Tab-separated table of C-alpha atoms in Angstrom:
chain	number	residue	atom	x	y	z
A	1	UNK	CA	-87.311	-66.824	-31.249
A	2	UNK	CA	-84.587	-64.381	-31.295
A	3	UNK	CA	-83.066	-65.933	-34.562
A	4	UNK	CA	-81.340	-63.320	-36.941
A	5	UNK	CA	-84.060	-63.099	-40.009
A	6	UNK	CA	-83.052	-63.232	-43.371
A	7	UNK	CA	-84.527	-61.071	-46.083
A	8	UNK	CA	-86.580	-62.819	-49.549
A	9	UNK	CA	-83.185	-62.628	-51.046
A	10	UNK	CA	-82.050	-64.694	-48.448
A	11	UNK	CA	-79.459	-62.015	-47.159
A	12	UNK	CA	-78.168	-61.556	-43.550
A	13	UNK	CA	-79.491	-57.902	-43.313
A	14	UNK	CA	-76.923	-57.231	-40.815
A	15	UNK	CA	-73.738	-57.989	-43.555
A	16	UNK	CA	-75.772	-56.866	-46.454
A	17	UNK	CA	-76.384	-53.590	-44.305
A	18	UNK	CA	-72.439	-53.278	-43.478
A	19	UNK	CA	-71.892	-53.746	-47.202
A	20	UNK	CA	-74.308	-50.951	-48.158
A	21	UNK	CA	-72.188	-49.007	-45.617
A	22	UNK	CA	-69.225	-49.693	-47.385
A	23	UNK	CA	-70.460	-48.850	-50.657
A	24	UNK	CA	-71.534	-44.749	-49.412
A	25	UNK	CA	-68.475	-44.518	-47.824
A	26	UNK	CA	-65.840	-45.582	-50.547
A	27	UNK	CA	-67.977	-44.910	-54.091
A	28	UNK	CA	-70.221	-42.114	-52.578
A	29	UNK	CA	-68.428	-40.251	-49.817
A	30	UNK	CA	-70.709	-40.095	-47.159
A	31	UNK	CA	-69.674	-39.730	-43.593
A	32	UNK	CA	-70.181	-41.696	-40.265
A	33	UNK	CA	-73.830	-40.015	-40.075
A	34	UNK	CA	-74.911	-41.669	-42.837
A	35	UNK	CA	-73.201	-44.872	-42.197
A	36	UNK	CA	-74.855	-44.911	-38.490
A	37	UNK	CA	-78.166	-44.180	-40.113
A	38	UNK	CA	-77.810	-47.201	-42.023
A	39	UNK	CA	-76.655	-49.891	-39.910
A	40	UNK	CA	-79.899	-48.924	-37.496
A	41	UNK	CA	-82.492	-47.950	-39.571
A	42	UNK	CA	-83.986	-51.486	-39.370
A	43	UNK	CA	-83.660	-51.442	-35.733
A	44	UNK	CA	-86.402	-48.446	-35.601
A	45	UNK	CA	-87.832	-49.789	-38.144
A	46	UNK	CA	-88.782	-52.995	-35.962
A	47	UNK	CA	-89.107	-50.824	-32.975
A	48	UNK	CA	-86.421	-52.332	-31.144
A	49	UNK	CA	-85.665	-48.675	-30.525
A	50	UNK	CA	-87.134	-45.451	-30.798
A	51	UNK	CA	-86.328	-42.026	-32.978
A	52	UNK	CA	-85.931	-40.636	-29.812
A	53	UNK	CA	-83.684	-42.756	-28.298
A	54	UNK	CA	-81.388	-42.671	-31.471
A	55	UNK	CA	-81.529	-38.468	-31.566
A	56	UNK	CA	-80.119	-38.831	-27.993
A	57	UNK	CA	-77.459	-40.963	-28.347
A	58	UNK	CA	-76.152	-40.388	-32.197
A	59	UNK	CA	-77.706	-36.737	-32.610
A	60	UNK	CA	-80.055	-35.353	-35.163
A	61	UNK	CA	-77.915	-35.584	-37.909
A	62	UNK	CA	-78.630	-39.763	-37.802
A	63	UNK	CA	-82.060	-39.142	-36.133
A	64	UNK	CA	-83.393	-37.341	-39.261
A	65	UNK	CA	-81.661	-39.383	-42.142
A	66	UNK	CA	-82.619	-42.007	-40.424
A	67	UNK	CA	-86.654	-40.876	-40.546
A	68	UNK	CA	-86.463	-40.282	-44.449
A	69	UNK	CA	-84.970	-43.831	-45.383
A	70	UNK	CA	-88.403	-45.201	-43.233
A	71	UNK	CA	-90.570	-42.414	-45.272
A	72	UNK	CA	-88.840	-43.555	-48.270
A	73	UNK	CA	-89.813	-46.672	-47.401
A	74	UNK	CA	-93.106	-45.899	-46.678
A	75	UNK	CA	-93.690	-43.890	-50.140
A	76	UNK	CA	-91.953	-46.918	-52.372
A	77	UNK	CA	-94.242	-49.625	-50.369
A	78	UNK	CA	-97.481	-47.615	-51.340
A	79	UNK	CA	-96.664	-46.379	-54.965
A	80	UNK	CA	-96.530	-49.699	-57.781
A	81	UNK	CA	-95.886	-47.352	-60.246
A	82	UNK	CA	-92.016	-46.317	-58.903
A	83	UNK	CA	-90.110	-46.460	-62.124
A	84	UNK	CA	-92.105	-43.050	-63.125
A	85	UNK	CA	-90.548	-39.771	-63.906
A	86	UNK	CA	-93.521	-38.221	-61.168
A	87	UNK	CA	-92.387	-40.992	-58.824
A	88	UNK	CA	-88.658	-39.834	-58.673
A	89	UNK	CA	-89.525	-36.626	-58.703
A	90	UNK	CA	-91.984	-37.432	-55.602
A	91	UNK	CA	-88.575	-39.194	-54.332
A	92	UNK	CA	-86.739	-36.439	-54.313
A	93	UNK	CA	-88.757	-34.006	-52.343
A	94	UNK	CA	-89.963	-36.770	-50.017
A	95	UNK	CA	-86.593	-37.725	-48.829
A	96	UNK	CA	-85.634	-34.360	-47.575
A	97	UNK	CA	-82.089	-35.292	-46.812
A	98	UNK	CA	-79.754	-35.916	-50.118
A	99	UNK	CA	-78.097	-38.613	-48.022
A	100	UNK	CA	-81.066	-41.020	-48.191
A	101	UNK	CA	-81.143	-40.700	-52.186
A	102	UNK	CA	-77.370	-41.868	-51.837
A	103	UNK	CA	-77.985	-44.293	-49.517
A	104	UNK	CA	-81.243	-46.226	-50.981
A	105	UNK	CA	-78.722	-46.211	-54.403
A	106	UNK	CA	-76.132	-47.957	-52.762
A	107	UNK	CA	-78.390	-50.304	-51.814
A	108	UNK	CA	-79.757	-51.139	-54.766
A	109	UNK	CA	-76.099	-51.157	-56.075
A	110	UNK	CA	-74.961	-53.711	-53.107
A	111	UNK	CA	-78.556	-55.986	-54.194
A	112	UNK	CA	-77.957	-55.616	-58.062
A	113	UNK	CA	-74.547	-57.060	-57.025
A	114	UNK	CA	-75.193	-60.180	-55.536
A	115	UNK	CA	-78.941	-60.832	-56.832
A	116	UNK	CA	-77.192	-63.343	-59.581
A	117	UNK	CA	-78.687	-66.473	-58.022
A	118	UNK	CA	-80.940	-65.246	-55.673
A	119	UNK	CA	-85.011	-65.147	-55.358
A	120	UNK	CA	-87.382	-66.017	-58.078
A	121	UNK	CA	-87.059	-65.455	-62.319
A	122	UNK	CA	-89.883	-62.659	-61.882
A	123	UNK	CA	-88.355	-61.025	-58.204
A	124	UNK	CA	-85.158	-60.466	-60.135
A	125	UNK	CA	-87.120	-59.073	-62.842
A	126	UNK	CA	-88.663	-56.969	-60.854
A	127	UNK	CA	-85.727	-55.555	-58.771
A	128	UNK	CA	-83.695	-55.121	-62.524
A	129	UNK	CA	-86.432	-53.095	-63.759
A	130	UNK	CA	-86.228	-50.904	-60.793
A	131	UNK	CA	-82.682	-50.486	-61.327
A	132	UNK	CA	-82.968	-49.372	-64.799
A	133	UNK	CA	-85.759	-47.313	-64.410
A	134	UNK	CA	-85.307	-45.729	-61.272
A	135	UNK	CA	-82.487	-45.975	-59.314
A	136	UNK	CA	-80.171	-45.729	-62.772
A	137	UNK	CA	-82.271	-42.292	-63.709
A	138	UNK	CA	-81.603	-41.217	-59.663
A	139	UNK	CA	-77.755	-41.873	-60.207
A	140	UNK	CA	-77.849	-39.862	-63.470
A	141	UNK	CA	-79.553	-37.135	-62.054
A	142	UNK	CA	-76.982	-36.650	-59.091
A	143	UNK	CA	-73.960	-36.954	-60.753
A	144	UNK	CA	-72.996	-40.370	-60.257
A	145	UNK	CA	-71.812	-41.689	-63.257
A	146	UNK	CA	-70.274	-44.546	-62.792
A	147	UNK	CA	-72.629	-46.073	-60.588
A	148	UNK	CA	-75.593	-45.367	-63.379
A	149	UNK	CA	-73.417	-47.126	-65.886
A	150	UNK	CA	-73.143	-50.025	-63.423
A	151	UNK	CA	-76.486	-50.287	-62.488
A	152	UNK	CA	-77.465	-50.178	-66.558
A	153	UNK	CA	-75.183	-52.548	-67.471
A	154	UNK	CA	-76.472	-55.024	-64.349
A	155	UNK	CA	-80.007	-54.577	-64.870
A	156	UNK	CA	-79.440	-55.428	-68.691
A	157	UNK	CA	-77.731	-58.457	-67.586
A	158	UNK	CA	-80.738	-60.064	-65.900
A	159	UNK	CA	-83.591	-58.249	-68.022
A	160	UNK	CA	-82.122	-59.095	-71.344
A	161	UNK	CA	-79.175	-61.618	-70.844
A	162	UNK	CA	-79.120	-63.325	-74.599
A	163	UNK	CA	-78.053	-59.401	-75.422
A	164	UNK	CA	-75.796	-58.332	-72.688
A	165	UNK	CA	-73.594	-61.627	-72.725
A	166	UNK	CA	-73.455	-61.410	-76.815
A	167	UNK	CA	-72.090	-57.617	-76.570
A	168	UNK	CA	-69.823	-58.463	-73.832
A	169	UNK	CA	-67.807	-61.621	-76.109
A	170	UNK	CA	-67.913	-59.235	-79.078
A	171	UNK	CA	-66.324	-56.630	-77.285
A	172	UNK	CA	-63.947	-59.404	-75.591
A	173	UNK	CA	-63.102	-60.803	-78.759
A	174	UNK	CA	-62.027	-57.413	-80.203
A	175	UNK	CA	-60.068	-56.283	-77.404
A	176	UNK	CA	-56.461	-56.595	-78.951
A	177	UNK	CA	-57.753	-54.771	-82.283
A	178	UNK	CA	-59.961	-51.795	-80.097
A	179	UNK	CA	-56.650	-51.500	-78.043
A	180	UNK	CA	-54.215	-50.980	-81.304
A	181	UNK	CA	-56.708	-48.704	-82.770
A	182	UNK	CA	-56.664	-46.420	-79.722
A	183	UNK	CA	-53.020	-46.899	-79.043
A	184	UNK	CA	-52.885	-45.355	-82.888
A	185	UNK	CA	-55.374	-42.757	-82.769
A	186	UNK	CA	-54.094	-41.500	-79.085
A	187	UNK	CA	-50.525	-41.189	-80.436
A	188	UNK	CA	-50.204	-38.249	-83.299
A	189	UNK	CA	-52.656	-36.456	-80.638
A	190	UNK	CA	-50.176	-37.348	-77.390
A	191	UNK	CA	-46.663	-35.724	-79.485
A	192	UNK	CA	-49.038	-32.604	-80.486
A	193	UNK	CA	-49.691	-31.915	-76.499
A	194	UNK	CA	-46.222	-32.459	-75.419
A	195	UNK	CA	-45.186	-30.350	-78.194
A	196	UNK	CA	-47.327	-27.325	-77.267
A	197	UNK	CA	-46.171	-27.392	-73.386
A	198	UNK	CA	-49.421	-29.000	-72.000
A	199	UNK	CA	-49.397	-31.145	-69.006
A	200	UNK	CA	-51.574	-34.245	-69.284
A	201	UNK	CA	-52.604	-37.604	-69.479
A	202	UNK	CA	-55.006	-39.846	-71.877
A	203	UNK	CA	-57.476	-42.655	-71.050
A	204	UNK	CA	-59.393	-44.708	-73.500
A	205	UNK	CA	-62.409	-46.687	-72.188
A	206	UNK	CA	-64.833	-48.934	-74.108
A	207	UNK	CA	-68.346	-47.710	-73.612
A	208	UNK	CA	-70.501	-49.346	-71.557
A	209	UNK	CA	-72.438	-52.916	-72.749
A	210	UNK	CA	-75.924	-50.560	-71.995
A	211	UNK	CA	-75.142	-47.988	-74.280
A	212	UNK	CA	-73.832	-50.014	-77.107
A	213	UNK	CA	-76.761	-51.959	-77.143
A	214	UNK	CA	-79.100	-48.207	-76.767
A	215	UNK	CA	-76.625	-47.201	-80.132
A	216	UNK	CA	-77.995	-50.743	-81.967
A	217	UNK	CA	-81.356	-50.140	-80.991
A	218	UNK	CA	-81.266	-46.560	-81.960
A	219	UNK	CA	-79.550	-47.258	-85.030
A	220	UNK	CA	-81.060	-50.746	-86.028
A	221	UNK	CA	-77.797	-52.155	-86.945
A	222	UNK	CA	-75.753	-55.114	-85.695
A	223	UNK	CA	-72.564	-54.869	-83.580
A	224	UNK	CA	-70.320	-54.598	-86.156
A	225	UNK	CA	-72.543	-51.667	-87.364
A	226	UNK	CA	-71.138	-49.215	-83.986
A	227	UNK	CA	-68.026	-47.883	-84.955
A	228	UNK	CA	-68.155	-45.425	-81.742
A	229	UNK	CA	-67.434	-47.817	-79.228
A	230	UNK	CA	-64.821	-46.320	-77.285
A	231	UNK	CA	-63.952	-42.732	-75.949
A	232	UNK	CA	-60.692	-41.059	-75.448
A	233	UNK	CA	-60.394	-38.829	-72.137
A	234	UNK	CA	-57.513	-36.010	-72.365
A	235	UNK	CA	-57.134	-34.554	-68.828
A	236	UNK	CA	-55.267	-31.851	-68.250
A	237	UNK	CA	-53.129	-30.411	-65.140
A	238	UNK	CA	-54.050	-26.627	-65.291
A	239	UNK	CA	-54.083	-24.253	-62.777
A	240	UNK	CA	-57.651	-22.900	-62.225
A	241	UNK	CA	-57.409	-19.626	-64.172
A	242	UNK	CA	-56.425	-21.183	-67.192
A	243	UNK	CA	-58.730	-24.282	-67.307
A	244	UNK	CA	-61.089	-22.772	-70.213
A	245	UNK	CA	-58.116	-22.174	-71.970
A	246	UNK	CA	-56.101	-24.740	-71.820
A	247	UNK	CA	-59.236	-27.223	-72.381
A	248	UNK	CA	-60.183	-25.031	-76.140
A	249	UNK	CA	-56.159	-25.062	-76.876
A	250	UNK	CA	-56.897	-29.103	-77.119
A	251	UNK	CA	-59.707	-28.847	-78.723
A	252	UNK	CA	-58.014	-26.650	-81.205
A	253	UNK	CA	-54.769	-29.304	-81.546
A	254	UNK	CA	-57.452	-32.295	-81.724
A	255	UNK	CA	-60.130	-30.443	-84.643
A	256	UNK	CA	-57.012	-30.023	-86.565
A	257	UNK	CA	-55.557	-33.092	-86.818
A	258	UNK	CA	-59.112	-34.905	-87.044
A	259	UNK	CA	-62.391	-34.086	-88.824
A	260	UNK	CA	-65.007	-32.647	-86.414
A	261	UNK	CA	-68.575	-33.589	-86.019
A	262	UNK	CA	-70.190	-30.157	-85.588
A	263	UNK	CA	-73.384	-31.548	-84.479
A	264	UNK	CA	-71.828	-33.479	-81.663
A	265	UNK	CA	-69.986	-30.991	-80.038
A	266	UNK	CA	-71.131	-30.619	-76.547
A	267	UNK	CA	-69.818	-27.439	-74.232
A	268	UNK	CA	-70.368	-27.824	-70.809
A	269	UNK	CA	-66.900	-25.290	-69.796
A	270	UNK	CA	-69.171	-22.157	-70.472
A	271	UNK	CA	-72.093	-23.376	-68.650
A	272	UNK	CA	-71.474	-26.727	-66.473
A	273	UNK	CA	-74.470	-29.204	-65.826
A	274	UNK	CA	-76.615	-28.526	-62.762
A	275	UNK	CA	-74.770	-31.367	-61.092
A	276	UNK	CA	-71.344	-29.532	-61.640
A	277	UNK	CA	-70.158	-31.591	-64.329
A	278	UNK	CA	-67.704	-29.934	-66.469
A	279	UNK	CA	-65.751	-30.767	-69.778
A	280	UNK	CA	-66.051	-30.816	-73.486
A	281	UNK	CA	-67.038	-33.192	-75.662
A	282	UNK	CA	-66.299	-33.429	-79.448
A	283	UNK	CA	-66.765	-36.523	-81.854
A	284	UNK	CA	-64.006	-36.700	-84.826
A	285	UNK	CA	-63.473	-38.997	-87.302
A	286	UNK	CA	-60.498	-41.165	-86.848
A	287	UNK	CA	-58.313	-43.769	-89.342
A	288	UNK	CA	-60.423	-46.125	-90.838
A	289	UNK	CA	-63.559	-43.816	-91.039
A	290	UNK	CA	-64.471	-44.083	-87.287
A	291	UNK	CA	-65.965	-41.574	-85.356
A	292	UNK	CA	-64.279	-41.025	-82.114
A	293	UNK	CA	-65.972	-39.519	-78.934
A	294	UNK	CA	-63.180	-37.247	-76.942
A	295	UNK	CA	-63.552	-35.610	-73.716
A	296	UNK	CA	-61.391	-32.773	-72.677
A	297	UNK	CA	-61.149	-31.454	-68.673
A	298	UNK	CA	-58.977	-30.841	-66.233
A	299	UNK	CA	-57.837	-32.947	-62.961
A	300	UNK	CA	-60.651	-31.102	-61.259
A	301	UNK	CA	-63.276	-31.562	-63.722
A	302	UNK	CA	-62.213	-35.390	-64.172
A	303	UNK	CA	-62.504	-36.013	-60.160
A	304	UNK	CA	-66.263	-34.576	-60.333
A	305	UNK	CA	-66.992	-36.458	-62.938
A	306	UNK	CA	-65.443	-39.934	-61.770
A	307	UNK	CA	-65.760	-39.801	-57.688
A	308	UNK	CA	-69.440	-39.861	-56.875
A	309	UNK	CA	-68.338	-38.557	-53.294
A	310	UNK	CA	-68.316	-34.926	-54.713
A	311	UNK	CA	-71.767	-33.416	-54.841
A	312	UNK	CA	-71.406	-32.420	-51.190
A	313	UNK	CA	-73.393	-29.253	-52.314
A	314	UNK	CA	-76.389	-30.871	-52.893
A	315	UNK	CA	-76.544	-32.704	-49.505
A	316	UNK	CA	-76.088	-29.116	-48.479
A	317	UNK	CA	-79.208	-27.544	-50.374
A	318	UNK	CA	-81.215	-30.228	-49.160
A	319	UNK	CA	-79.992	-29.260	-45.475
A	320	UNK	CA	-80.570	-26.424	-45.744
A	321	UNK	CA	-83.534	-26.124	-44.025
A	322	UNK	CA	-82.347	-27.701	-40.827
A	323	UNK	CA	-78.979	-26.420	-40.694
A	324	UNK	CA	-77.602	-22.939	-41.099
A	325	UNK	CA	-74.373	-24.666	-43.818
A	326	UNK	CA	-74.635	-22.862	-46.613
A	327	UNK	CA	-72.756	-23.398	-50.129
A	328	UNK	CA	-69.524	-22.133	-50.802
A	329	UNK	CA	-70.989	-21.462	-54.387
A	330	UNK	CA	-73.273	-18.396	-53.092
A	331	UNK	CA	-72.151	-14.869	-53.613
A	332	UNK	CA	-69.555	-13.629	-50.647
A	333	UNK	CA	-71.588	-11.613	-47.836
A	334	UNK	CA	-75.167	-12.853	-49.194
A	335	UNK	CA	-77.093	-12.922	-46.060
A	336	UNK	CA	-76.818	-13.424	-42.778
A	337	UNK	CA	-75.184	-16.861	-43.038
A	338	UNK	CA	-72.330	-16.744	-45.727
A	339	UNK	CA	-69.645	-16.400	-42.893
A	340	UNK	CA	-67.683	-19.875	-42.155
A	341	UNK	CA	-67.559	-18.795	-38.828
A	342	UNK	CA	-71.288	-18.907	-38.321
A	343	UNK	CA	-71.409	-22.570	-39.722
A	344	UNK	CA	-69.459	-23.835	-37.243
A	345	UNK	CA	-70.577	-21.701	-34.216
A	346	UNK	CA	-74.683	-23.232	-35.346
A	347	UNK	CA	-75.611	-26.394	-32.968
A	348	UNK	CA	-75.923	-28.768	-35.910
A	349	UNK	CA	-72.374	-27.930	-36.785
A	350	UNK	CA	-71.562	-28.950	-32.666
A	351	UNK	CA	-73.044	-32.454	-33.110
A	352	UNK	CA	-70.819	-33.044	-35.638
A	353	UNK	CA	-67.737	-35.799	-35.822
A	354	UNK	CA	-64.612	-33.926	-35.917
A	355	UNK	CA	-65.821	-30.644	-34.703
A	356	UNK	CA	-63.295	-27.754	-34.023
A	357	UNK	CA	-64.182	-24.910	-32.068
A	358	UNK	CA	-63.970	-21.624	-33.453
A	359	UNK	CA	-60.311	-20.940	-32.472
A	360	UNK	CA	-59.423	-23.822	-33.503
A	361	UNK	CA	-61.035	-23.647	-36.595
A	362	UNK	CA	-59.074	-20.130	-37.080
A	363	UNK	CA	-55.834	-21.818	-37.054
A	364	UNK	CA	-57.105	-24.647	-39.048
A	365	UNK	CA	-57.846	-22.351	-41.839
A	366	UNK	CA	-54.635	-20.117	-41.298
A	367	UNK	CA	-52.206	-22.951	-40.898
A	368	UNK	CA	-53.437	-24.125	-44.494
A	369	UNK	CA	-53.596	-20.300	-45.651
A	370	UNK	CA	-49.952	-19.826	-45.119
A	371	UNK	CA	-49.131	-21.604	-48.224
A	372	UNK	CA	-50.807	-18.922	-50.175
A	373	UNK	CA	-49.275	-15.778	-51.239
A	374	UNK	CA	-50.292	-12.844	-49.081
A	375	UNK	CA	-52.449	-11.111	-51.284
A	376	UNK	CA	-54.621	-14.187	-51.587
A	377	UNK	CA	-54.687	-14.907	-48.270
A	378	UNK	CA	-56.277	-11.200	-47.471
A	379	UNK	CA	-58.946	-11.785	-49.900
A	380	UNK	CA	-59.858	-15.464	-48.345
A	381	UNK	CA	-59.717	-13.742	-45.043
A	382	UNK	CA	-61.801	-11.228	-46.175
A	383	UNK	CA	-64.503	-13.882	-47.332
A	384	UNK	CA	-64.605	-16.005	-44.043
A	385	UNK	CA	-64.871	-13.115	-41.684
A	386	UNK	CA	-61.982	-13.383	-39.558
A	387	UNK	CA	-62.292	-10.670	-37.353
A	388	UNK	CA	-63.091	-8.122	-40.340
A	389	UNK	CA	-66.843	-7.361	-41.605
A	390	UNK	CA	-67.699	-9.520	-44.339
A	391	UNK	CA	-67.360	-7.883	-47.955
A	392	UNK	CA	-68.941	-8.600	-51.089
A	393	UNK	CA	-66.566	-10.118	-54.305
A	394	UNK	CA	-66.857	-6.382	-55.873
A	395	UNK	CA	-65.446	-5.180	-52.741
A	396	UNK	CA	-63.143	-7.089	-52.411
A	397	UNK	CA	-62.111	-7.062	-55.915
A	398	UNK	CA	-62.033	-2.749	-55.481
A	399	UNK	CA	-59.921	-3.468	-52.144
A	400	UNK	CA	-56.932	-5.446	-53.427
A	401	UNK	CA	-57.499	-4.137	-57.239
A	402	UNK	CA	-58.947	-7.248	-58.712
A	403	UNK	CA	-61.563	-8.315	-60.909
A	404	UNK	CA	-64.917	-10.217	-59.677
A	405	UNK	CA	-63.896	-13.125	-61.898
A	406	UNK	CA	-59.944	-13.109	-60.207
A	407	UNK	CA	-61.122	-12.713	-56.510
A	408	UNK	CA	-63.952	-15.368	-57.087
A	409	UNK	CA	-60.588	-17.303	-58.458
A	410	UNK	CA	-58.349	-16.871	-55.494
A	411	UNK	CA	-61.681	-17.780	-53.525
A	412	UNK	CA	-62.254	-21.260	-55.175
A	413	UNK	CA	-58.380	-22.207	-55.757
A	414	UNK	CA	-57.747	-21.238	-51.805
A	415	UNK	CA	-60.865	-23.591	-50.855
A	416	UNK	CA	-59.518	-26.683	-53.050
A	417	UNK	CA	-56.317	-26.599	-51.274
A	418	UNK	CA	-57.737	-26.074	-48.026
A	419	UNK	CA	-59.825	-29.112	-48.635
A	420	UNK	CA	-56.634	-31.424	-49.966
A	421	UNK	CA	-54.696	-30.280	-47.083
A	422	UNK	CA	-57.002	-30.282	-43.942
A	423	UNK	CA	-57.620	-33.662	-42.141
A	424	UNK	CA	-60.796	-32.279	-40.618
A	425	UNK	CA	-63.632	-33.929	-42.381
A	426	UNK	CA	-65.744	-31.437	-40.838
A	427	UNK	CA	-63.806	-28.782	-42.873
A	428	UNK	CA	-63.578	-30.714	-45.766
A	429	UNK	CA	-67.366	-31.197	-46.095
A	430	UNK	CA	-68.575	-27.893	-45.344
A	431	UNK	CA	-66.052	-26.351	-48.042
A	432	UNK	CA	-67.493	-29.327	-50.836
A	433	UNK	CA	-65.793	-28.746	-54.185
């Protein structure tokens, strides 16, 4: 009949599709690839045109992302059991492409939304569940924080509503008193910084409605029984080479001022989570006898752990296969492909938006590289392979009389400010953080 079909939901799948797109690009990240992929997956889907047709005309880049959300859909359709450890795990490797893991997240995040309303008592059980379950797990596992605490708190809101809407008055109702009591535990702590020299900032948050209600269950008391219910974030501005530092000089401030919990101190500045998440995390006890979860990082830490647009090297791993990108994380001169230059003379890179050719990639990367020193900007020449053979981080280190751990440095402090500088997405995503 030609008439635009809605969904069970009862959803235009054309605006619900543009939303999705939204989401990836302004909570995720992800590029114009991804956002093509999306808005036409449903149009191969229905065979109103071809894989073939789309590699032509938007390049393999969409082409391929585009086949994994349709085997994605292919595996979820055929599996009951999808809120299974095996099944996300199956997920994972079936996708291929990182993107369509985003992607099928931000749609559940765009459904979870709006489902308030929509479909039948035991469809938005069902698509809760999932949320929890599976797509909340997913987020975890990737990095994406705040979207797992949204989709937890959502799916709790229509799986157990009696609970989520009495957590949410309590902590409503004790706003002005949770607010004083940070204001007065953040304040000693805030004249001890400023006193020591230390840029920074504090946030306080309230934890999220799913995890209070996790701390009840866990410790079979009533609201009133949580006395945890908020942490305190101390971020600090510190230049890269004193981050480890700066972040135990806190702790150090904080643990004397306020009684530790040994058992809940958790270091991830020595050895970050697979996902790149960095900071540490103590628990003291406060006035009043509370225990108080604080989290110390820097800017840089803080902006992995908050923007869920950063784990650009894990759409590279999972790349890596059809694409000759390789992470800026792997030793210098490992292999045949650890020079930029050979990233962005490889086809896939040429079927890229905002591609640069490779002189004009040199003066990309120099016109940024003139605001380093010229020491540095030797040793990041040295690592890209401008027109000199590529050299390990010991020879580089032996070259300019540095250590590993300085050059390595130079390397990653060189590569964030090439990133904040450059307008060449291209550049910024092949650099990731």
């Amino acid at each position: 009949s030609g008439a635009l079909q809605r969904d069970q939901f009862g959803f235009n799948p054309v605006l619900f599709d543009l939303q999705t797109a939204l989401i990836t690009v302004e909570e995720i990240g992800l590029n114009r690839a991804s956002v093509v992929s999306i808005l036409l997956h449903e149009c191969v889907a229905m065979g109103a045109v071809s894989l073939d047709e789309v590699r032509e005309e938007y390049g393999d880049d969409v082409a391929n992302i585009i086949k994994g959300l349709l085997r994605v859909n292919e595996l979820y359709a055929k599996n009951p059991s999808i809120e299974t450890e095996n099944f996300r795990d199956l997920l994972l490797s079936f996708a291929e492409d990182m993107r369509v893991i985003f992607i099928i997240i931000a749609n559940r995040v765009n459904l979870m939304r709006q489902l308030k309303g929509r479909g039948t008592d035991d469809e938005r059980q069902r698509v809760a569940n999932e949320a929890a379950h599976l797509y909340a797990p997913l987020a975890h596992k990737l990095g994406l924080y705040l979207v797992k605490r949204e989709l937890e708190d959502l799916s709790l809101k229509f799986l157990e509503p009696d609970v989520y809407y009495m957590i949410k008055d309590k902590l409503n109702a004790t706003r002005e008193a949770r607010d004083q009591y940070i204001a007065n535990f953040i304040a000693p702590i805030d004249e001890k910084l400023k006193a020591s020299g230390l840029k920074f900032h504090i946030k306080g948050r309230t934890k999220s409605i799913h995890s209070i209600w996790q701390k009840m269950k866990k410790q079979k008391c009533k609201f009133e029984g949580i006395y945890d219910l908020f942490a305190i974030r101390i971020i600090l501005d510190s230049d890269l080479e004193k981050e480890k530092q700066d972040c135990w000089q806190v702790f150090s401030i904080v643990t004397d001022m306020y009684r530790p919990n040994p058992k809940r101190l958790r270091d991830w500045l020595s050895v970050p989570k697979s996902n790149g998440y960095e900071s540490l995390h103590i628990t003291v006890m406060g006035p009043q006898g509370k225990w108080v979860e604080i989290q110390i990082r820097t800017e840089r830490m803080d902006e992995i752990a908050e923007r869920v647009d950063l784990p650009d090297d894990k759409i590279a791993d999972a790349m890596k296969a059809n694409s000759r990108h390789v992470s800026m994380d792997a030793p210098i001169g490992d292999g045949e492909d650890s020079s930029m230059m050979d990233f962005y003379a490889s086809s896939d890179a040429a079927s890229t938006d905002n591609q640069l050719d490779l002189e004009s990639l040199h003066k990309e990367i120099e016109r940024v590289l003139e605001t380093l020193d010229e020491r540095d900007r030797k040793v990041i020449r040295a690592f890209y392979g401008s027109g000199e053979p590529e050299l390990t981080l010991e020879e580089i280190g032996v070259k300019y009389n540095l250590t590993k751990e300085r050059v390595r440095q130079i390397r990653e402090k060189a590569i964030r400010k090439i990133r904040h500088n450059t307008k060449n997405q291209l550049l910024k995503s092949y650099l990731g953080r």
